[in-house]
Tab-separated table of C-alpha atoms in Angstrom:
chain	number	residue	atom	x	y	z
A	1151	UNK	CA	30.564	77.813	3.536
A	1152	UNK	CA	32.827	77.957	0.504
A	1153	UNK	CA	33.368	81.269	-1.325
A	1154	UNK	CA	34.318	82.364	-5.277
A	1155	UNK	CA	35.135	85.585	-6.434
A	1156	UNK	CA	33.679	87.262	-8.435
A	1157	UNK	CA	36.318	88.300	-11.369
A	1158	UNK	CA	35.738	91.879	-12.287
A	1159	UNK	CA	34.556	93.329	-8.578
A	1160	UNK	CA	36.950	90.523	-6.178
A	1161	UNK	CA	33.896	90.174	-4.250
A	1162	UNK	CA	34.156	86.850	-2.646
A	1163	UNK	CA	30.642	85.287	-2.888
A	1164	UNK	CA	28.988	82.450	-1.017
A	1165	UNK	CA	28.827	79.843	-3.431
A	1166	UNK	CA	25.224	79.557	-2.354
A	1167	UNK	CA	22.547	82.372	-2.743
A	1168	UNK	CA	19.683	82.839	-1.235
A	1169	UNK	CA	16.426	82.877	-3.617
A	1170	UNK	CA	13.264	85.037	-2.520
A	1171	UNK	CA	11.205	84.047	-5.403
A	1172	UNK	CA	9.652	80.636	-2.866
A	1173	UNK	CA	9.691	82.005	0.352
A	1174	UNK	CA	7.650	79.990	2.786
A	1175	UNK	CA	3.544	80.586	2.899
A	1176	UNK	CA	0.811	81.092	5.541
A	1177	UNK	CA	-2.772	82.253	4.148
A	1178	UNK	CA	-2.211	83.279	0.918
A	1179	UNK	CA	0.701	85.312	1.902
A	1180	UNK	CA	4.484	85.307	3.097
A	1181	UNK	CA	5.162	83.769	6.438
A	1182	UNK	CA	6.691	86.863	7.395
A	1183	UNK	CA	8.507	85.756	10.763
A	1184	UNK	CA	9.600	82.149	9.369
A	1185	UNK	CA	10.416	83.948	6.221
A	1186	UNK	CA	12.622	86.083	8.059
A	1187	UNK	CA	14.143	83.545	10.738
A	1188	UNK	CA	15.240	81.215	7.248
A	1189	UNK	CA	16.977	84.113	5.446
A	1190	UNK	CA	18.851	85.705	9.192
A	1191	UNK	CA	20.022	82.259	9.544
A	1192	UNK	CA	21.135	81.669	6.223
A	1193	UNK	CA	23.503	84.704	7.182
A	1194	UNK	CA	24.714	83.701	10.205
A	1195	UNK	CA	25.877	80.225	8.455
A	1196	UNK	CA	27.827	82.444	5.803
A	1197	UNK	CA	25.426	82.648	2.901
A	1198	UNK	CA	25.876	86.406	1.711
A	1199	UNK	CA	24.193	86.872	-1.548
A	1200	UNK	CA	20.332	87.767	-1.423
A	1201	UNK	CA	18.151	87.526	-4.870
A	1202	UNK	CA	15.086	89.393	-5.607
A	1203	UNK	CA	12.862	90.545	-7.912
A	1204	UNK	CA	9.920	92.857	-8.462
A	1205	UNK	CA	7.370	90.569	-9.438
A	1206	UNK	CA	8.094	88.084	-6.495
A	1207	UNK	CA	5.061	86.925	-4.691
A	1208	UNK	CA	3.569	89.471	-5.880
A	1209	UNK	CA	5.860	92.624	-5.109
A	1210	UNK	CA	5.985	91.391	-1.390
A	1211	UNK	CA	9.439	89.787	-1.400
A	1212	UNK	CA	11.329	92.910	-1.381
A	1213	UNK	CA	9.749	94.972	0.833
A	1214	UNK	CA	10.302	91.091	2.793
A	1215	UNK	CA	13.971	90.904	2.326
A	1216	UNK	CA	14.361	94.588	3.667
A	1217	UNK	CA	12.513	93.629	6.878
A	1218	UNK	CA	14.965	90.366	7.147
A	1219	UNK	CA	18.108	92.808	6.655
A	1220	UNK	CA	17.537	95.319	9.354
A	1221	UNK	CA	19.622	95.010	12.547
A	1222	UNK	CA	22.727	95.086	10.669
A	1223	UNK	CA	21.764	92.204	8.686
A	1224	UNK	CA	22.507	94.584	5.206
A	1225	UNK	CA	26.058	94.559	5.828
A	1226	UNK	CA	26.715	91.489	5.943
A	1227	UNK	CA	25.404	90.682	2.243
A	1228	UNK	CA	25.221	91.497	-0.754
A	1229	UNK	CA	21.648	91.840	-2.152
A	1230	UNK	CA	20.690	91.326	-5.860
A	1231	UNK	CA	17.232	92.482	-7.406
A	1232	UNK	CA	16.267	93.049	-11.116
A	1233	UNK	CA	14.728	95.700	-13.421
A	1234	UNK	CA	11.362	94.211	-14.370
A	1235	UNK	CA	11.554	94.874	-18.465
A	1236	UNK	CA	8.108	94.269	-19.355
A	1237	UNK	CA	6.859	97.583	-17.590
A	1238	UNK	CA	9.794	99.677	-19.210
A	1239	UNK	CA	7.943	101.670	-21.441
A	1240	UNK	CA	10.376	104.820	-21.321
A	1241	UNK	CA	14.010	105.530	-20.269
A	1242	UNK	CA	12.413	107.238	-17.266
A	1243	UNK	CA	10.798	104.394	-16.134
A	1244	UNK	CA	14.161	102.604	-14.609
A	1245	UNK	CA	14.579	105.398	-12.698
A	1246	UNK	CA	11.621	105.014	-11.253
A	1247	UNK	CA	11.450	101.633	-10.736
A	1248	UNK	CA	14.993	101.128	-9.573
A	1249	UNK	CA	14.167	104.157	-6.493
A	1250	UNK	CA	11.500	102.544	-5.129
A	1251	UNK	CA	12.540	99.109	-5.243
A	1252	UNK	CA	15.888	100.709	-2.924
A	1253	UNK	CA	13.346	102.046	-1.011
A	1254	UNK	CA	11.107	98.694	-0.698
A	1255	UNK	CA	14.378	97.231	0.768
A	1256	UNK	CA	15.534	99.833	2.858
A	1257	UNK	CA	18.681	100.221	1.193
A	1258	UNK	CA	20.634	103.179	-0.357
A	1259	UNK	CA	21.914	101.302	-3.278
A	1260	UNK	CA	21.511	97.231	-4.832
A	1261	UNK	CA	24.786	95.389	-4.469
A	1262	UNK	CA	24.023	93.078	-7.945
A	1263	UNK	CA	21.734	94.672	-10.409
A	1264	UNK	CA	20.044	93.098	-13.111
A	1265	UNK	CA	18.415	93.630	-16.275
A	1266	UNK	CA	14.908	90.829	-15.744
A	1267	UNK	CA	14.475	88.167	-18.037
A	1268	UNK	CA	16.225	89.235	-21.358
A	1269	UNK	CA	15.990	87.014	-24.558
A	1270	UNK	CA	16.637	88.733	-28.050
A	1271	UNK	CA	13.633	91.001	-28.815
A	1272	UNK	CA	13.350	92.394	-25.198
A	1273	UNK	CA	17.214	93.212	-25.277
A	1274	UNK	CA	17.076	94.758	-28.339
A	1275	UNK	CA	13.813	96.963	-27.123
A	1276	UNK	CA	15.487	97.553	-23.842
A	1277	UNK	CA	18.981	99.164	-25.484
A	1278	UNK	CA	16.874	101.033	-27.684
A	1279	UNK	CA	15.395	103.076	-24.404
A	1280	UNK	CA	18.950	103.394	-23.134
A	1281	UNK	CA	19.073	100.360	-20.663
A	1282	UNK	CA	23.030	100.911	-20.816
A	1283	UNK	CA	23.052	104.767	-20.214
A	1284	UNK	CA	20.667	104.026	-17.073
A	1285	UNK	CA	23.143	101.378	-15.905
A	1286	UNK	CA	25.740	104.029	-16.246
A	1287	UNK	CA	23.982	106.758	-14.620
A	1288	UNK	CA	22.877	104.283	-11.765
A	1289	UNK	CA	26.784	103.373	-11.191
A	1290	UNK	CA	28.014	106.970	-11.031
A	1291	UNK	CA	25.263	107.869	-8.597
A	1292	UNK	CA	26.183	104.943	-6.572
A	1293	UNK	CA	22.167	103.801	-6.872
A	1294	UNK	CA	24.030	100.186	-7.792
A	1295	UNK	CA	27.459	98.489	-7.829
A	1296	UNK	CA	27.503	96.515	-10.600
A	1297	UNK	CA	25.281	95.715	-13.455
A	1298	UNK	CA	24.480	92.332	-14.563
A	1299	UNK	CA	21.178	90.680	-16.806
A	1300	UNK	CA	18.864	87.350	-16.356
A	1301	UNK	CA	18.830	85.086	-19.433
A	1302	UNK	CA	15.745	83.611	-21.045
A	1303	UNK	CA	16.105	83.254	-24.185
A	1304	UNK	CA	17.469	81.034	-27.438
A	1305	UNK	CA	21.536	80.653	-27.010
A	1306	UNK	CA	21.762	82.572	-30.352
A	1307	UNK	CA	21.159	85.649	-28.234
A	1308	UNK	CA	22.831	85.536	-25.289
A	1309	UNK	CA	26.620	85.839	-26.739
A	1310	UNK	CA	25.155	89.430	-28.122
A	1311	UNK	CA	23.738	89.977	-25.300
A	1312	UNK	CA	27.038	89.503	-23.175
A	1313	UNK	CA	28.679	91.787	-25.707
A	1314	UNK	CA	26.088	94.375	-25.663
A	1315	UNK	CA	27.257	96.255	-22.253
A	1316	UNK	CA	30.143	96.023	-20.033
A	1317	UNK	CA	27.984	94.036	-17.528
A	1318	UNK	CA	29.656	92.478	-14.792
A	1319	UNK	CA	27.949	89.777	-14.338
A	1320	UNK	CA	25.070	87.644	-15.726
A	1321	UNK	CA	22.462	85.130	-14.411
A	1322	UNK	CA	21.258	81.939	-16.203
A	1323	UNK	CA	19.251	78.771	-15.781
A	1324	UNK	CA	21.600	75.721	-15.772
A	1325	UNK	CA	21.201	72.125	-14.395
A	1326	UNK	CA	22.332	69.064	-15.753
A	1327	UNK	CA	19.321	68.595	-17.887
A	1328	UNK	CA	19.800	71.735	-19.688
A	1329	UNK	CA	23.316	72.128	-20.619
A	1330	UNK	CA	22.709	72.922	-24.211
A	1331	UNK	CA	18.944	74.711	-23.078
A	1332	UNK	CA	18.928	78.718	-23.533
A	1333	UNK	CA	22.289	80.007	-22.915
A	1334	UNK	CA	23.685	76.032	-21.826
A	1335	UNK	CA	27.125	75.480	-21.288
A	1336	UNK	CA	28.578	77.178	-24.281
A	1337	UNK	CA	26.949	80.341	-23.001
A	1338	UNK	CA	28.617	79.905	-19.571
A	1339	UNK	CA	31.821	79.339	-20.712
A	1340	UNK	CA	31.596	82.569	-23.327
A	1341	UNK	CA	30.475	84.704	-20.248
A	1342	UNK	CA	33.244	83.033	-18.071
A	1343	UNK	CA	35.671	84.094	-21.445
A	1344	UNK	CA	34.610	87.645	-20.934
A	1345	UNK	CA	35.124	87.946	-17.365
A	1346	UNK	CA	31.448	87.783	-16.150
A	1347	UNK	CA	30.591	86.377	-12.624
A	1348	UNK	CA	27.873	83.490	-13.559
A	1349	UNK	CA	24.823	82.869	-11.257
A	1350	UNK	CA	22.986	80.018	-12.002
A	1351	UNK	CA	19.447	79.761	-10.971
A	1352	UNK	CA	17.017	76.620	-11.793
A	1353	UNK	CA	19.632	74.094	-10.741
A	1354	UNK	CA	16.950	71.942	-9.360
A	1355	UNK	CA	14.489	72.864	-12.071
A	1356	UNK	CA	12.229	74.018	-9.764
A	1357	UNK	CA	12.935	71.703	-6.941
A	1358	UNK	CA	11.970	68.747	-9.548
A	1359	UNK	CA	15.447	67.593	-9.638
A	1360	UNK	CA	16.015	67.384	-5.860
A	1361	UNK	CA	12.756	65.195	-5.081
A	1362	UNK	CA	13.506	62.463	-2.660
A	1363	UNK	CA	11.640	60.090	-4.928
A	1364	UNK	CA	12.790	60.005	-8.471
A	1365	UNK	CA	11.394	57.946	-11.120
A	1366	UNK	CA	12.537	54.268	-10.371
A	1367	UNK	CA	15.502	53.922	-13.910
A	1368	UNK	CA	16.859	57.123	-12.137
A	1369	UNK	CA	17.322	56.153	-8.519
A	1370	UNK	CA	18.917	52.814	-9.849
A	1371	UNK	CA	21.735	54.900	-11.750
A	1372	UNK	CA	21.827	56.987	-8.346
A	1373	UNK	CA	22.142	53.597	-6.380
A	1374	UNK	CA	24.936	52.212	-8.898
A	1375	UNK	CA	27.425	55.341	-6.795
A	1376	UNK	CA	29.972	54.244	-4.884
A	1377	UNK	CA	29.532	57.465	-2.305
A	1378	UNK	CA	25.657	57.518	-2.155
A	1379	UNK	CA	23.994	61.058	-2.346
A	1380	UNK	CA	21.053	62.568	-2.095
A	1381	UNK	CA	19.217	63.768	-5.698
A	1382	UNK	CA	19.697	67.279	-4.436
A	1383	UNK	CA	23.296	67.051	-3.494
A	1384	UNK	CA	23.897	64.970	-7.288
A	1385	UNK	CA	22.469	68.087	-8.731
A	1386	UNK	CA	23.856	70.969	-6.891
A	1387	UNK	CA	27.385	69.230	-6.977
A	1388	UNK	CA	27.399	68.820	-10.865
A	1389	UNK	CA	26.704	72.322	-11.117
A	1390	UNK	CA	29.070	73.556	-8.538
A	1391	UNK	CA	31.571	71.611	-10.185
A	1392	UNK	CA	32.191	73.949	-12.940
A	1393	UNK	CA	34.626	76.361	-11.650
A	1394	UNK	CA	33.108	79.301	-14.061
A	1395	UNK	CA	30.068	79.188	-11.380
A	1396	UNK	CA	30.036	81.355	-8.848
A	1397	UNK	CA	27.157	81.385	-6.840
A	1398	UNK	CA	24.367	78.648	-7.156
A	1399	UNK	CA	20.570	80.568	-6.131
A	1400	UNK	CA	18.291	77.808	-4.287
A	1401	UNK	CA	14.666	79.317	-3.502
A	1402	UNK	CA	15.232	77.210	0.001
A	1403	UNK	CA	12.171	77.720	2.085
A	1404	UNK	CA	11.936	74.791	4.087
A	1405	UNK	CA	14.349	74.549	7.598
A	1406	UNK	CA	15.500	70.951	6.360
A	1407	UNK	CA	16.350	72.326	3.022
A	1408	UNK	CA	18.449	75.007	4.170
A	1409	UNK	CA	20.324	72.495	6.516
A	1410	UNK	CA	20.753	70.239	3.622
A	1411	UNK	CA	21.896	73.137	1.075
A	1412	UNK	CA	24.275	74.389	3.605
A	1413	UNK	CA	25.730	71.637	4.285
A	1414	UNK	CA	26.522	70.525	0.591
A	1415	UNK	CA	27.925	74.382	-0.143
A	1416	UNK	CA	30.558	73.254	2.447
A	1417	UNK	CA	32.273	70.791	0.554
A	1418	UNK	CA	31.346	71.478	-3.258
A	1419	UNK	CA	34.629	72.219	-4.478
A	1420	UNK	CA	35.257	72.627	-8.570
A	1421	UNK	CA	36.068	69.595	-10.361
A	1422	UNK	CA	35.418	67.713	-7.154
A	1423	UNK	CA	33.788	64.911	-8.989
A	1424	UNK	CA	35.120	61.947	-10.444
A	1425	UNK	CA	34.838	61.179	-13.992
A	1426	UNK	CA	32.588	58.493	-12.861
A	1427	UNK	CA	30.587	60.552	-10.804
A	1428	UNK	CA	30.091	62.269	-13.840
A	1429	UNK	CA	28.892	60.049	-16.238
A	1430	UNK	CA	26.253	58.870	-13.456
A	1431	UNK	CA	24.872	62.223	-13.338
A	1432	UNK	CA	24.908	62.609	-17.666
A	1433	UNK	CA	23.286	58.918	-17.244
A	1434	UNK	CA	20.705	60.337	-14.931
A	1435	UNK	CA	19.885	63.168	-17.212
A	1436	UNK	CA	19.684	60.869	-20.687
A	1437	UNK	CA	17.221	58.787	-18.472
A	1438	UNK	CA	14.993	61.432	-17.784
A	1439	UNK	CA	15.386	62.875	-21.187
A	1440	UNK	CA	13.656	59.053	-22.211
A	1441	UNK	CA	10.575	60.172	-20.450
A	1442	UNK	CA	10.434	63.704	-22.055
A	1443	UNK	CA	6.792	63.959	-24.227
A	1444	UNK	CA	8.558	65.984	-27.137
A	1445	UNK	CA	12.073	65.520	-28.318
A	1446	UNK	CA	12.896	69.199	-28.124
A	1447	UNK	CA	16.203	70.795	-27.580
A	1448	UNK	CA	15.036	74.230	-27.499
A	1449	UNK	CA	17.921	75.128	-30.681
A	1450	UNK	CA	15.185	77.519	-31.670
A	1451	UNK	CA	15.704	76.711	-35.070
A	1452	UNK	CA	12.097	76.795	-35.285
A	1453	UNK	CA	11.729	80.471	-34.837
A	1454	UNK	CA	9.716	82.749	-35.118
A	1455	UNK	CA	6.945	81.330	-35.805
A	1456	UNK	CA	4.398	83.686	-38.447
A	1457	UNK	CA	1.604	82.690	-36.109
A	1458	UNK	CA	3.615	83.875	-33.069
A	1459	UNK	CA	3.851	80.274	-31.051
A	1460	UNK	CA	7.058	80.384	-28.879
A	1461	UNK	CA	7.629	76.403	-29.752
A	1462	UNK	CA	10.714	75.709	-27.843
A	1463	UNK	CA	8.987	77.308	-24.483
A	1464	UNK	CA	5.488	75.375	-25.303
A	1465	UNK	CA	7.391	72.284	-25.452
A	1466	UNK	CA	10.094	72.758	-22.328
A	1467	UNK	CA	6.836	73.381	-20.120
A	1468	UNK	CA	4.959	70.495	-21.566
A	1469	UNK	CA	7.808	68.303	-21.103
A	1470	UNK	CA	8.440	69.693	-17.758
A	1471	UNK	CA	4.654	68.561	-16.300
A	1472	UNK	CA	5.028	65.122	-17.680
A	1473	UNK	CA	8.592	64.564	-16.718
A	1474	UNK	CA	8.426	65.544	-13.059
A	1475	UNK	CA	4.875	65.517	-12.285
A	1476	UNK	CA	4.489	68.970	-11.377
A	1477	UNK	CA	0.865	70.017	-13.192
A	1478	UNK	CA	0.542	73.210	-11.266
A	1479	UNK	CA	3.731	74.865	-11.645
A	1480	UNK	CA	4.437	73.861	-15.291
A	1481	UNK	CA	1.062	75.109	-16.498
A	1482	UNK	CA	1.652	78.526	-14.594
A	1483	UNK	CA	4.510	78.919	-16.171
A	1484	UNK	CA	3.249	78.097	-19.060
A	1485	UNK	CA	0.733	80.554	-18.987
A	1486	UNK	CA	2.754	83.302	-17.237
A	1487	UNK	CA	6.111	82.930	-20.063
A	1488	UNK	CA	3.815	82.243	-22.655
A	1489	UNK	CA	1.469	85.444	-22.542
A	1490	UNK	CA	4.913	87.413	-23.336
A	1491	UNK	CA	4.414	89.713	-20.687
A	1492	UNK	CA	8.260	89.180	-20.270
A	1493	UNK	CA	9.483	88.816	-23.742
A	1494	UNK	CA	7.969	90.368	-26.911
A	1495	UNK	CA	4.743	91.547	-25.541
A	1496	UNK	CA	3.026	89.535	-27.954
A	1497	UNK	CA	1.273	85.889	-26.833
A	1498	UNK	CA	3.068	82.612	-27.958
A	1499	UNK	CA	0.753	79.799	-27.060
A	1500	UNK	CA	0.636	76.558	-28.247
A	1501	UNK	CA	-3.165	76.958	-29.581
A	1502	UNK	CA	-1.970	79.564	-32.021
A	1503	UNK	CA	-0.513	77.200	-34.295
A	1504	UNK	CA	-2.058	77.587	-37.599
A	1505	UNK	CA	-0.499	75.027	-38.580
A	1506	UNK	CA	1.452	76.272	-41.710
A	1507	UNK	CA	4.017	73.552	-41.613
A	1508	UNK	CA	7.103	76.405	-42.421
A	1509	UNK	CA	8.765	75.263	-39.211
A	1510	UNK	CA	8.698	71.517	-40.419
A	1511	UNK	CA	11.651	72.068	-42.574
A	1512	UNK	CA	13.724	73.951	-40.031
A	1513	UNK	CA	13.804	71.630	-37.459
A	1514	UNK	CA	16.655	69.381	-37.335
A	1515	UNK	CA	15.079	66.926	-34.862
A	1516	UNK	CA	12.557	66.351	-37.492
A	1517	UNK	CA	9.515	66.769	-35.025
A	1518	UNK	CA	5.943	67.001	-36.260
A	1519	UNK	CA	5.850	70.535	-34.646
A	1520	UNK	CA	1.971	71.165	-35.486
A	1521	UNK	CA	1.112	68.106	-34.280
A	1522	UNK	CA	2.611	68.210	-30.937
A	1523	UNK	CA	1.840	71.733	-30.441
A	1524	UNK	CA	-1.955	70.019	-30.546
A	1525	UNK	CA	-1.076	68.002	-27.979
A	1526	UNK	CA	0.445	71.166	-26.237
A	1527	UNK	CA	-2.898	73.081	-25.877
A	1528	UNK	CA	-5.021	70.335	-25.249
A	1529	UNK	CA	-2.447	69.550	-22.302
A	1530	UNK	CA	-2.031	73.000	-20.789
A	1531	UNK	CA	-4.209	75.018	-21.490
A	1532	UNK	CA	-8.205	73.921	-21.088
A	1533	UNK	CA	-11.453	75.688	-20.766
A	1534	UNK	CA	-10.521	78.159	-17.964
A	1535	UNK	CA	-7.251	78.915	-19.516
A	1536	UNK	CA	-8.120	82.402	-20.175
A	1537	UNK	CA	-9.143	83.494	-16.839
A	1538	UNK	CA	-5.877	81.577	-15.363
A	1539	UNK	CA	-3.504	83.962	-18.080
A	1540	UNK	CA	-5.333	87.135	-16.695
A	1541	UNK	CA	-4.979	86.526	-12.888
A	1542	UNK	CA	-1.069	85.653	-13.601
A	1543	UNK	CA	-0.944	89.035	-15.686
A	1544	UNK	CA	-2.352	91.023	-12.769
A	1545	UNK	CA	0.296	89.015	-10.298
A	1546	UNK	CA	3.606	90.403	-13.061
A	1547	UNK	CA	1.624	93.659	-14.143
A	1548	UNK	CA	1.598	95.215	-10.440
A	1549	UNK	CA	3.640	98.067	-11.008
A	1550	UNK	CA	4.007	101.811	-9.824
């Protein structure tokens, strides 16, 4: 296992985490032994950074990860979980929260804390309760270490954001089809400017980028390699190669893909790709950027929308289902991202296009926004849409 340190707290961090947001499944519920076996052994091969969350499979994966860390497991790590903003109605209610999540995993404080899911509006809501005064509080009672935020947003909030708190650290989605998506590579390198510890989560997009079969015009770039590699070890590399990253989350719940991971996270060294190497992997992502349904680089210029569509989100999950394949997870996201539980509150879906045309003028990939966003609901959404937004609103609203 390689390590990087973390540059305001010298922790020295396995450059691969351990993600409890796909833990393996029996009946409808968390293979609690297997679950437990995966993440124990994980340890034992030097992976010592554990990510949570409230809303994980449904509240369960905490209360999970406390079970795995028993019998002396907990000192061995360092465990990461997350303030779930969307049920922070008051400045009393991260107290709350953040108690009984240290008592869901057993713990008498959280190693990596973060602030869930921020983009501009929830930020903005969140400081106005006193998010940073919590953090503070938190610290000095030695409830947490150190204090870090999640990233969903448009990049024109995360730099405010970063300057917003003293956080030490910060957590975004980065992969090498989305280096100018959300916060991108000009929001890593700002965060890596200002001292923050990056953790980058997606890197596979979900696994997508890792299947063993990709479409056909990307396996022949792969094949073009002079050291042939795996799809997953292409992408994990390329992100691991930027020495601003210090640990790489994989929701790993498969034995094989732990073995694989673990074995790429011993040789991944920054800059440890060749130029060439490099250009195969930008090749790989232009190619699968051809096969993308809207040409959307989620700039955001679009925004906001009077009608209250979240365009840039409607169009990364469309895109997503018909680049990879993946139906079932893209429209849950869809559904779950798009009903704003985690953002403004307020739905953004595709279907509530009214089709005013004041975003045609903004957009400088010159899409026909209202027409696509057609396409959008008639893709995603369907006739038991409703019913699917509530059941995924009763899996994030489960709260105290």
């Amino acid at each position: 296992m390689l390590y990087r340190k973390m540059p305001k707290t010298g922790d020295e961090l396995s450059i691969l985490g351990f993600g409890c947001m796909r833990l393996p499944m029996a009946d409808g519920k968390i293979d609690e032994a297997r679950a437990i076996a995966q993440i124990r052994g994980a340890i034992d091969r030097g992976v010592n950074y554990m990510d949570t969350a409230w809303p994980y499979h449904g509240g369960e994966s905490e209360p999970l990860l406390g079970k795995a860390l028993k019998d002396g497991y907990r000192e061995k790590v360092k465990v990461a979980t997350k303030l779930p903003t969307w049920l922070i109605d008051t400045r009393q209610d991260m107290d709350r929260y953040l108690n009984a999540q240290l008592e869901r995993l057993g713990t008498d404080h959280i190693d990596y804390y973060l602030v869930h899911a921020l983009e501009g509006v929830s930020w903005d809501r969140m400081a106005a309760l006193g998010v940073g005064e919590f953090l503070d509080q938190a610290k000095r009672d030695g409830r947490i270490v150190n204090a870090g935020f999640s990233f969903h947003g448009l990049g024109e909030d995360f730099a405010r954001i970063v300057d917003g708190y003293p956080w030490e650290f910060c957590q975004i989605q980065y992969n090498y089809l989305d280096k100018q998506f959300q916060a991108g590579l000009e929001g890593l390198e700002y965060a890596a400017s200002k001292g923050l510890g990056v953790v980058v989560m997606e890197p596979l997009r979900g696994g997508n980028l890792g299947l063993p079969t990709p479409p056909p015009a990307v396996a022949a770039i792969w094949n073009e390699a002079q050291v042939k590699r795996t799809p997953v070890e292409w992408a994990l590399r390329w992100v691991w190669n930027h020495p601003g990253v210090i640990v790489l989350l994989s929701g790993m719940n498969e034995e094989a893909h732990i073995e694989q991971n673990l074995a790429i996270a011993g040789e991944a060294h920054p800059g440890s790709l060749t130029a060439q190497e490099m250009d195969l992997v930008d090749r790989a992502g232009r190619t699968y950027k051809e096969l993308m349904q809207v040409g959307c680089t989620g700039c955001g210029y679009c925004m906001p929308c009077p009608a209250g569509v979240q365009i840039p989100k409607c169009f990364d999950f469309f895109n997503k289902m018909h680049m990879f394949g993946n139906e079932e997870e893209a429209r849950f996201m869809y559904a779950a991202f798009g009903s704003g539980m985690t953002g403004t509150g307020q739905p953004g879906f595709a279907s509530q296009c009214v089709a005013c045309g004041e975003c045609l003028e903004k957009c400088p990939q010159h899409i026909a926004i209202p027409d696509e966003l057609v396409r959008v609901a008639a893709g995603m959404e369907g006739s038991d849409f409703q019913q699917r937004v509530e059941a995924i609103k009763g899996h994030f609203k489960s709260g105290l």
